[in-house]
Amino acid sequence: MATPRPLFIPVLLGTPRQGRMSKYVARFVLGELSKRDAIETTLIDIRTLAVPITDAGEALKDPHFSAMIMRADALVLVVPEYNRGYPGLLKHVLDTNLKEYIHKAVGICGVSAGGFGGTRVIENLLPVMRELGLLTIFWDGNFSAVQNLFDAHGMLVDPAYLKRTDKFIKELVWMAQTLRYGRENIPREQ
Ligand SMILES: Cc1cc2nc3c(=O)[nH]c(=O)nc-3n(C[C@H](O)[C@H](O)[C@H](O)COP(=O)(O)O)c2cc1C
């Protein structure tokens, strides 16, 4: 039997903030995804996207970003909690695509300085995901007290996150495979 083509699952680092700790979470999750032969991944740093702020929505598409989302089977969003919400730039950037997201899986990693692991920002993102046509999985990444989670070299110091992230990725892969099958094999009635 032919080897199935790998799932493409980019990781979107959702904050441009100077000194962002979410960078370490994004690199860690990227590393865990990269360990799997059945997954191709890449880091999309929101800082690098060419999205002006003089308008909103699909008029502002960054062609490279849109092409990556179009090719993706699933997304991982790494999202810090800012006053219980998500960074405004993340919403602005997400709003530049629409058809690119339809019937694709999304897993969210919440990042917080506090003890709730970004659960509140994740809850606030769920209705946005639904409106975009992304399908959320029922497992999240919750990176609490992120300032204590990585050493000076950016290496994870709490091994408990390895098992949790493995579970998160397994669920995301299942959803991504299922939705890819559906997109490619099950016609939608018009
Ligand atoms: C504007 C702003 C608001 C924040 N609000 C919260 C919050 O509501 N809850 C929390 O646990 N941490 C909050 N934090 C701390 C961030 O969660 C913390 O900086 C963490 O490292 C993740 O964000 P980062 O990737 O920007 O570093 C806030 C940080 C900023 C800059």
PDB file of N, CA and C in Angstrom, residues 14-15 78-92 94-95 120-129:
ATOM      1  N   GLY A  14       0.973  33.271  17.910  1.00  0.00           N
ATOM      2  CA  GLY A  14      -0.078  34.282  17.801  1.00  0.00           C
ATOM      3  C   GLY A  14       0.153  35.616  18.470  1.00  0.00           C
ATOM      4  N   THR A  15       1.379  35.935  18.825  1.00  0.00           N
ATOM      5  CA  THR A  15       1.647  37.257  19.407  1.00  0.00           C
ATOM      6  C   THR A  15       2.955  37.825  18.872  1.00  0.00           C
ATOM      7  N   VAL A  78      -0.929  28.973  18.879  1.00  0.00           N
ATOM      8  CA  VAL A  78      -0.301  29.207  20.183  1.00  0.00           C
ATOM      9  C   VAL A  78      -0.694  30.627  20.593  1.00  0.00           C
ATOM     10  N   VAL A  79      -1.488  30.705  21.651  1.00  0.00           N
ATOM     11  CA  VAL A  79      -2.177  31.959  21.953  1.00  0.00           C
ATOM     12  C   VAL A  79      -1.993  32.353  23.412  1.00  0.00           C
ATOM     13  N   PRO A  80      -1.317  33.479  23.663  1.00  0.00           N
ATOM     14  CA  PRO A  80      -1.217  33.940  25.040  1.00  0.00           C
ATOM     15  C   PRO A  80      -2.515  34.595  25.502  1.00  0.00           C
ATOM     16  N   GLU A  81      -2.718  34.534  26.801  1.00  0.00           N
ATOM     17  CA  GLU A  81      -3.916  35.175  27.369  1.00  0.00           C
ATOM     18  C   GLU A  81      -3.576  36.605  27.761  1.00  0.00           C
ATOM     19  N   TYR A  82      -4.255  37.556  27.120  1.00  0.00           N
ATOM     20  CA  TYR A  82      -4.084  38.978  27.433  1.00  0.00           C
ATOM     21  C   TYR A  82      -5.419  39.505  27.958  1.00  0.00           C
ATOM     22  N   ASN A  83      -5.468  39.762  29.255  1.00  0.00           N
ATOM     23  CA  ASN A  83      -6.719  40.207  29.880  1.00  0.00           C
ATOM     24  C   ASN A  83      -7.892  39.317  29.478  1.00  0.00           C
ATOM     25  N   ARG A  84      -7.647  38.035  29.581  1.00  0.00           N
ATOM     26  CA  ARG A  84      -8.621  36.974  29.292  1.00  0.00           C
ATOM     27  C   ARG A  84      -8.933  36.816  27.805  1.00  0.00           C
ATOM     28  N   GLY A  85      -8.360  37.675  26.969  1.00  0.00           N
ATOM     29  CA  GLY A  85      -8.666  37.606  25.538  1.00  0.00           C
ATOM     30  C   GLY A  85      -7.437  37.193  24.743  1.00  0.00           C
ATOM     31  N   TYR A  86      -7.614  37.195  23.413  1.00  0.00           N
ATOM     32  CA  TYR A  86      -6.510  36.841  22.510  1.00  0.00           C
ATOM     33  C   TYR A  86      -5.891  38.134  21.972  1.00  0.00           C
ATOM     34  N   PRO A  87      -4.648  38.077  21.525  1.00  0.00           N
ATOM     35  CA  PRO A  87      -4.026  39.278  20.972  1.00  0.00           C
ATOM     36  C   PRO A  87      -4.841  39.801  19.784  1.00  0.00           C
ATOM     37  N   GLY A  88      -5.025  41.127  19.749  1.00  0.00           N
ATOM     38  CA  GLY A  88      -5.809  41.720  18.666  1.00  0.00           C
ATOM     39  C   GLY A  88      -5.225  41.409  17.303  1.00  0.00           C
ATOM     40  N   LEU A  89      -3.905  41.368  17.207  1.00  0.00           N
ATOM     41  CA  LEU A  89      -3.278  41.100  15.911  1.00  0.00           C
ATOM     42  C   LEU A  89      -3.612  39.691  15.413  1.00  0.00           C
ATOM     43  N   LEU A  90      -3.754  38.758  16.334  1.00  0.00           N
ATOM     44  CA  LEU A  90      -4.101  37.388  15.916  1.00  0.00           C
ATOM     45  C   LEU A  90      -5.465  37.377  15.224  1.00  0.00           C
ATOM     46  N   LYS A  91      -6.425  38.040  15.821  1.00  0.00           N
ATOM     47  CA  LYS A  91      -7.763  38.088  15.212  1.00  0.00           C
ATOM     48  C   LYS A  91      -7.708  38.786  13.856  1.00  0.00           C
ATOM     49  N   HIS A  92      -6.968  39.872  13.799  1.00  0.00           N
ATOM     50  CA  HIS A  92      -6.821  40.638  12.558  1.00  0.00           C
ATOM     51  C   HIS A  92      -6.253  39.740  11.449  1.00  0.00           C
ATOM     52  N   LEU A  94      -6.161  36.316  11.430  1.00  0.00           N
ATOM     53  CA  LEU A  94      -7.070  35.198  11.129  1.00  0.00           C
ATOM     54  C   LEU A  94      -8.190  35.652  10.188  1.00  0.00           C
ATOM     55  N   ASP A  95      -8.642  36.869  10.352  1.00  0.00           N
ATOM     56  CA  ASP A  95      -9.757  37.385   9.544  1.00  0.00           C
ATOM     57  C   ASP A  95      -9.402  37.573   8.070  1.00  0.00           C
ATOM     58  N   ARG A 120      -8.999  30.594  29.631  1.00  0.00           N
ATOM     59  CA  ARG A 120      -9.993  31.645  29.371  1.00  0.00           C
ATOM     60  C   ARG A 120      -9.849  32.196  27.965  1.00  0.00           C
ATOM     61  N   VAL A 121      -8.642  32.326  27.498  1.00  0.00           N
ATOM     62  CA  VAL A 121      -8.484  32.794  26.119  1.00  0.00           C
ATOM     63  C   VAL A 121      -8.977  31.711  25.148  1.00  0.00           C
ATOM     64  N   ILE A 122      -8.753  30.467  25.480  1.00  0.00           N
ATOM     65  CA  ILE A 122      -9.225  29.388  24.595  1.00  0.00           C
ATOM     66  C   ILE A 122     -10.742  29.434  24.488  1.00  0.00           C
ATOM     67  N   GLU A 123     -11.408  29.577  25.633  1.00  0.00           N
ATOM     68  CA  GLU A 123     -12.880  29.649  25.603  1.00  0.00           C
ATOM     69  C   GLU A 123     -13.339  30.812  24.724  1.00  0.00           C
ATOM     70  N   ASN A 124     -12.627  31.920  24.804  1.00  0.00           N
ATOM     71  CA  ASN A 124     -13.017  33.090  24.007  1.00  0.00           C
ATOM     72  C   ASN A 124     -12.746  32.901  22.517  1.00  0.00           C
ATOM     73  N   LEU A 125     -11.818  32.030  22.207  1.00  0.00           N
ATOM     74  CA  LEU A 125     -11.498  31.794  20.779  1.00  0.00           C
ATOM     75  C   LEU A 125     -12.468  30.817  20.113  1.00  0.00           C
ATOM     76  N   LEU A 126     -13.111  29.979  20.898  1.00  0.00           N
ATOM     77  CA  LEU A 126     -13.933  28.914  20.297  1.00  0.00           C
ATOM     78  C   LEU A 126     -14.995  29.442  19.325  1.00  0.00           C
ATOM     79  N   PRO A 127     -15.766  30.475  19.697  1.00  0.00           N
ATOM     80  CA  PRO A 127     -16.758  30.956  18.717  1.00  0.00           C
ATOM     81  C   PRO A 127     -16.137  31.525  17.453  1.00  0.00           C
ATOM     82  N   VAL A 128     -14.936  32.069  17.566  1.00  0.00           N
ATOM     83  CA  VAL A 128     -14.244  32.589  16.371  1.00  0.00           C
ATOM     84  C   VAL A 128     -13.884  31.425  15.448  1.00  0.00           C
ATOM     85  N   MET A 129     -13.397  30.339  16.047  1.00  0.00           N
ATOM     86  CA  MET A 129     -13.016  29.159  15.244  1.00  0.00           C
ATOM     87  C   MET A 129     -14.231  28.643  14.478  1.00  0.00           C
TER      88      MET A 129
END
